[in-house]
PDB file of C-alpha atoms in Angstrom:
ATOM      1  CA  MET A   1       7.761  13.844 -14.046  1.00  0.00           C
ATOM      2  CA  LEU A   2      10.936  12.774 -12.449  1.00  0.00           C
ATOM      3  CA  ARG A   3      12.489  11.936 -15.648  1.00  0.00           C
ATOM      4  CA  ASP A   4      12.376  15.507 -16.515  1.00  0.00           C
ATOM      5  CA  VAL A   5      14.208  16.253 -12.968  1.00  0.00           C
ATOM      6  CA  LYS A   6      18.062  16.485 -13.583  1.00  0.00           C
ATOM      7  CA  PRO A   7      20.014  15.773 -10.213  1.00  0.00           C
ATOM      8  CA  PRO A   8      22.350  18.424  -8.829  1.00  0.00           C
ATOM      9  CA  GLU A   9      25.830  18.287 -10.005  1.00  0.00           C
ATOM     10  CA  LEU A  10      28.180  17.357  -7.047  1.00  0.00           C
ATOM     11  CA  SER A  11      31.617  18.859  -6.775  1.00  0.00           C
ATOM     12  CA  GLU A  12      32.617  15.726  -4.688  1.00  0.00           C
ATOM     13  CA  PRO A  13      31.411  12.427  -3.972  1.00  0.00           C
ATOM     14  CA  ILE A  14      29.196  12.125  -0.634  1.00  0.00           C
ATOM     15  CA  PRO A  15      31.272  10.516   1.850  1.00  0.00           C
ATOM     16  CA  PHE A  16      30.104   7.182   3.497  1.00  0.00           C
ATOM     17  CA  SER A  17      29.331   7.954   7.333  1.00  0.00           C
ATOM     18  CA  LEU A  18      29.358   5.098   9.956  1.00  0.00           C
ATOM     19  CA  PRO A  19      26.730   6.116  13.139  1.00  0.00           C
ATOM     20  CA  SER A  20      28.855   7.733  15.717  1.00  0.00           C
ATOM     21  CA  LYS A  21      27.027   5.964  18.546  1.00  0.00           C
ATOM     22  CA  GLY A  22      24.532   3.112  19.002  1.00  0.00           C
ATOM     23  CA  LEU A  23      20.948   3.895  18.309  1.00  0.00           C
ATOM     24  CA  SER A  24      19.892   3.679  22.094  1.00  0.00           C
ATOM     25  CA  ARG A  25      22.296   6.562  22.653  1.00  0.00           C
ATOM     26  CA  ALA A  26      21.502   8.518  19.516  1.00  0.00           C
ATOM     27  CA  LYS A  27      19.443  11.650  19.265  1.00  0.00           C
ATOM     28  CA  ILE A  28      16.800  11.139  16.379  1.00  0.00           C
ATOM     29  CA  ALA A  29      14.822  13.629  14.447  1.00  0.00           C
ATOM     30  CA  LEU A  30      11.896  13.404  11.868  1.00  0.00           C
ATOM     31  CA  VAL A  31      11.948  14.854   8.502  1.00  0.00           C
ATOM     32  CA  THR A  32       8.924  14.322   6.178  1.00  0.00           C
ATOM     33  CA  THR A  33       8.045  15.401   2.696  1.00  0.00           C
ATOM     34  CA  ALA A  34       4.411  15.024   3.545  1.00  0.00           C
ATOM     35  CA  GLY A  35       3.546  18.603   3.986  1.00  0.00           C
ATOM     36  CA  VAL A  36       2.738  18.661   7.856  1.00  0.00           C
ATOM     37  CA  HIS A  37       2.775  21.573  10.046  1.00  0.00           C
ATOM     38  CA  THR A  38       1.236  23.078  13.022  1.00  0.00           C
ATOM     39  CA  LYS A  39      -2.178  24.762  12.608  1.00  0.00           C
ATOM     40  CA  GLU A  40      -0.550  28.102  13.405  1.00  0.00           C
ATOM     41  CA  GLU A  41       1.726  27.958  10.703  1.00  0.00           C
ATOM     42  CA  PRO A  42       0.960  29.208   7.074  1.00  0.00           C
ATOM     43  CA  PRO A  43       0.276  26.453   4.622  1.00  0.00           C
ATOM     44  CA  PHE A  44       2.477  25.111   2.102  1.00  0.00           C
ATOM     45  CA  ASP A  45       1.810  27.046  -1.346  1.00  0.00           C
ATOM     46  CA  MET A  46      -0.454  24.869  -3.265  1.00  0.00           C
ATOM     47  CA  GLU A  47      -0.866  27.782  -6.021  1.00  0.00           C
ATOM     48  CA  ASN A  48       2.477  27.204  -7.491  1.00  0.00           C
ATOM     49  CA  PRO A  49       2.596  24.317  -9.986  1.00  0.00           C
ATOM     50  CA  ASP A  50       6.258  23.658  -8.956  1.00  0.00           C
ATOM     51  CA  GLY A  51       5.497  23.324  -5.471  1.00  0.00           C
ATOM     52  CA  ASP A  52       6.832  24.992  -2.322  1.00  0.00           C
ATOM     53  CA  ALA A  53      10.504  24.608  -1.423  1.00  0.00           C
ATOM     54  CA  THR A  54      10.115  26.210   2.136  1.00  0.00           C
ATOM     55  CA  PHE A  55       9.947  24.102   5.334  1.00  0.00           C
ATOM     56  CA  ARG A  56       8.360  23.989   8.718  1.00  0.00           C
ATOM     57  CA  GLU A  57       9.763  23.343  11.999  1.00  0.00           C
ATOM     58  CA  ILE A  58       7.858  21.217  14.513  1.00  0.00           C
ATOM     59  CA  PRO A  59       8.752  21.095  18.009  1.00  0.00           C
ATOM     60  CA  SER A  60       8.793  17.802  19.911  1.00  0.00           C
ATOM     61  CA  SER A  61       6.261  19.164  22.198  1.00  0.00           C
ATOM     62  CA  ALA A  62       3.667  19.051  19.250  1.00  0.00           C
ATOM     63  CA  LYS A  63       0.549  17.139  19.820  1.00  0.00           C
ATOM     64  CA  PRO A  64      -1.119  15.267  17.156  1.00  0.00           C
ATOM     65  CA  HIS A  65      -4.429  17.455  17.100  1.00  0.00           C
ATOM     66  CA  SER A  66      -2.146  20.505  16.574  1.00  0.00           C
ATOM     67  CA  LEU A  67      -0.619  19.140  13.232  1.00  0.00           C
ATOM     68  CA  ILE A  68      -2.197  19.431  10.053  1.00  0.00           C
ATOM     69  CA  ILE A  69      -1.229  18.463   6.339  1.00  0.00           C
ATOM     70  CA  THR A  70      -1.390  20.981   3.296  1.00  0.00           C
ATOM     71  CA  HIS A  71      -0.393  19.099   0.354  1.00  0.00           C
ATOM     72  CA  ASP A  72      -2.716  18.245  -2.689  1.00  0.00           C
ATOM     73  CA  TYR A  73      -0.258  15.854  -4.373  1.00  0.00           C
ATOM     74  CA  TYR A  74      -1.297  12.620  -2.615  1.00  0.00           C
ATOM     75  CA  ASP A  75      -4.236  11.244  -0.688  1.00  0.00           C
ATOM     76  CA  HIS A  76      -3.795  11.785   3.022  1.00  0.00           C
ATOM     77  CA  ARG A  77      -7.009  11.208   3.992  1.00  0.00           C
ATOM     78  CA  ASP A  78      -5.689   8.117   6.439  1.00  0.00           C
ATOM     79  CA  ALA A  79      -2.771  10.500   7.597  1.00  0.00           C
ATOM     80  CA  ASP A  80      -5.615  13.070   8.531  1.00  0.00           C
ATOM     81  CA  ARG A  81      -7.026  10.646  10.867  1.00  0.00           C
ATOM     82  CA  ASP A  82      -3.717   9.467  12.310  1.00  0.00           C
ATOM     83  CA  ILE A  83      -0.945  11.941  11.695  1.00  0.00           C
ATOM     84  CA  ASN A  84       1.670   9.107  12.830  1.00  0.00           C
ATOM     85  CA  LEU A  85       1.328   7.489   9.555  1.00  0.00           C
ATOM     86  CA  VAL A  86       3.571  10.048   7.732  1.00  0.00           C
ATOM     87  CA  PHE A  87       4.873  11.968  10.901  1.00  0.00           C
ATOM     88  CA  PRO A  88       5.560   9.438  13.804  1.00  0.00           C
ATOM     89  CA  LEU A  89       6.550  11.677  16.471  1.00  0.00           C
ATOM     90  CA  GLU A  90       4.429   9.795  18.942  1.00  0.00           C
ATOM     91  CA  ARG A  91       5.650   6.510  17.874  1.00  0.00           C
ATOM     92  CA  LEU A  92       9.567   8.100  18.129  1.00  0.00           C
ATOM     93  CA  LYS A  93       8.503   9.248  21.801  1.00  0.00           C
ATOM     94  CA  GLU A  94       7.587   5.495  22.564  1.00  0.00           C
ATOM     95  CA  LEU A  95      10.945   4.305  21.223  1.00  0.00           C
ATOM     96  CA  LYS A  96      12.559   6.583  23.382  1.00  0.00           C
ATOM     97  CA  GLU A  97      10.911   5.342  26.578  1.00  0.00           C
ATOM     98  CA  GLU A  98      11.425   1.860  25.347  1.00  0.00           C
ATOM     99  CA  GLY A  99      15.279   2.564  25.522  1.00  0.00           C
ATOM    100  CA  ILE A 100      15.469   1.862  21.743  1.00  0.00           C
ATOM    101  CA  VAL A 101      16.546   5.366  20.855  1.00  0.00           C
ATOM    102  CA  GLY A 102      18.508   7.421  23.111  1.00  0.00           C
ATOM    103  CA  GLU A 103      16.682  10.892  22.592  1.00  0.00           C
ATOM    104  CA  VAL A 104      13.962  12.606  20.761  1.00  0.00           C
ATOM    105  CA  ALA A 105      15.350  15.894  19.138  1.00  0.00           C
ATOM    106  CA  PRO A 106      13.952  19.011  20.165  1.00  0.00           C
ATOM    107  CA  ARG A 107      12.548  19.887  16.583  1.00  0.00           C
ATOM    108  CA  HIS A 108      11.694  18.294  13.457  1.00  0.00           C
ATOM    109  CA  TYR A 109      11.108  19.279   9.963  1.00  0.00           C
ATOM    110  CA  SER A 110       8.403  18.969   7.205  1.00  0.00           C
ATOM    111  CA  LEU A 111       8.461  19.783   3.462  1.00  0.00           C
ATOM    112  CA  MET A 112       6.320  19.554   0.678  1.00  0.00           C
ATOM    113  CA  GLY A 113       7.330  16.663  -1.529  1.00  0.00           C
ATOM    114  CA  HIS A 114       6.050  18.075  -4.884  1.00  0.00           C
ATOM    115  CA  ILE A 115       9.310  20.109  -6.102  1.00  0.00           C
ATOM    116  CA  ARG A 116       9.700  20.804  -9.684  1.00  0.00           C
ATOM    117  CA  GLY A 117      11.659  23.308 -12.061  1.00  0.00           C
ATOM    118  CA  GLY A 118      13.704  25.716 -10.467  1.00  0.00           C
ATOM    119  CA  LEU A 119      12.616  25.003  -6.978  1.00  0.00           C
ATOM    120  CA  VAL A 120      14.596  21.782  -7.069  1.00  0.00           C
ATOM    121  CA  GLU A 121      17.831  24.099  -6.924  1.00  0.00           C
ATOM    122  CA  THR A 122      16.415  26.207  -4.247  1.00  0.00           C
ATOM    123  CA  LEU A 123      15.479  22.889  -2.262  1.00  0.00           C
ATOM    124  CA  TYR A 124      18.985  21.639  -2.632  1.00  0.00           C
ATOM    125  CA  ASN A 125      21.183  24.732  -2.327  1.00  0.00           C
ATOM    126  CA  GLU A 126      18.834  26.573   0.248  1.00  0.00           C
ATOM    127  CA  THR A 127      16.177  24.644   1.973  1.00  0.00           C
ATOM    128  CA  SER A 128      18.420  21.407   2.613  1.00  0.00           C
ATOM    129  CA  VAL A 129      21.460  23.337   3.737  1.00  0.00           C
ATOM    130  CA  GLU A 130      19.414  25.126   6.387  1.00  0.00           C
ATOM    131  CA  ILE A 131      17.552  21.931   7.627  1.00  0.00           C
ATOM    132  CA  ALA A 132      21.053  20.293   7.814  1.00  0.00           C
ATOM    133  CA  ARG A 133      22.511  23.162   9.884  1.00  0.00           C
ATOM    134  CA  ARG A 134      19.596  23.222  12.319  1.00  0.00           C
ATOM    135  CA  LEU A 135      19.820  19.336  12.950  1.00  0.00           C
ATOM    136  CA  SER A 136      23.796  19.821  13.161  1.00  0.00           C
ATOM    137  CA  SER A 137      23.076  22.518  15.819  1.00  0.00           C
ATOM    138  CA  ASP A 138      20.567  20.419  17.809  1.00  0.00           C
ATOM    139  CA  GLY A 139      23.187  17.674  17.944  1.00  0.00           C
ATOM    140  CA  VAL A 140      21.131  15.083  16.073  1.00  0.00           C
ATOM    141  CA  ASP A 141      22.747  11.728  15.233  1.00  0.00           C
ATOM    142  CA  GLY A 142      20.151  10.489  12.818  1.00  0.00           C
ATOM    143  CA  VAL A 143      16.995  11.188  10.943  1.00  0.00           C
ATOM    144  CA  VAL A 144      13.863   9.056  10.199  1.00  0.00           C
ATOM    145  CA  LEU A 145      12.901  10.191   6.630  1.00  0.00           C
ATOM    146  CA  THR A 146       9.156   9.749   5.812  1.00  0.00           C
ATOM    147  CA  PRO A 147       7.204  10.298   2.457  1.00  0.00           C
ATOM    148  CA  GLY A 148       3.935  11.819   1.864  1.00  0.00           C
TER     149      GLY A 148
END
């Protein structure tokens, strides 16, 4: 499947960027491709064989019991019992309390990792751009990326 996905053409190289501050002073967000969302939000589209290139915003105030996974392309039975396996928000909060990270971002993002066909371009040109804009707006210094 992946061999059929052509990477997007870049107009220029992606610049290497050093962290602007130490981790103990950094604001950190979570970004996952595990298909996590709050129970109040609509599920990811499981009907489209190419996936769903939308994202869900998850507030830092979300409790583990308020989160659900809608993603049929991996076995998430263990994550259904402990959402921190794929969306470690409680662990990130613990790292903040221990002084290992400076701040937990106010909002985090979840996508569905199964994206194919024309949705790859949508993900690259629209979805990822909007998530990056929001992370920047929140003053996020770094993200923890977790797969599903």
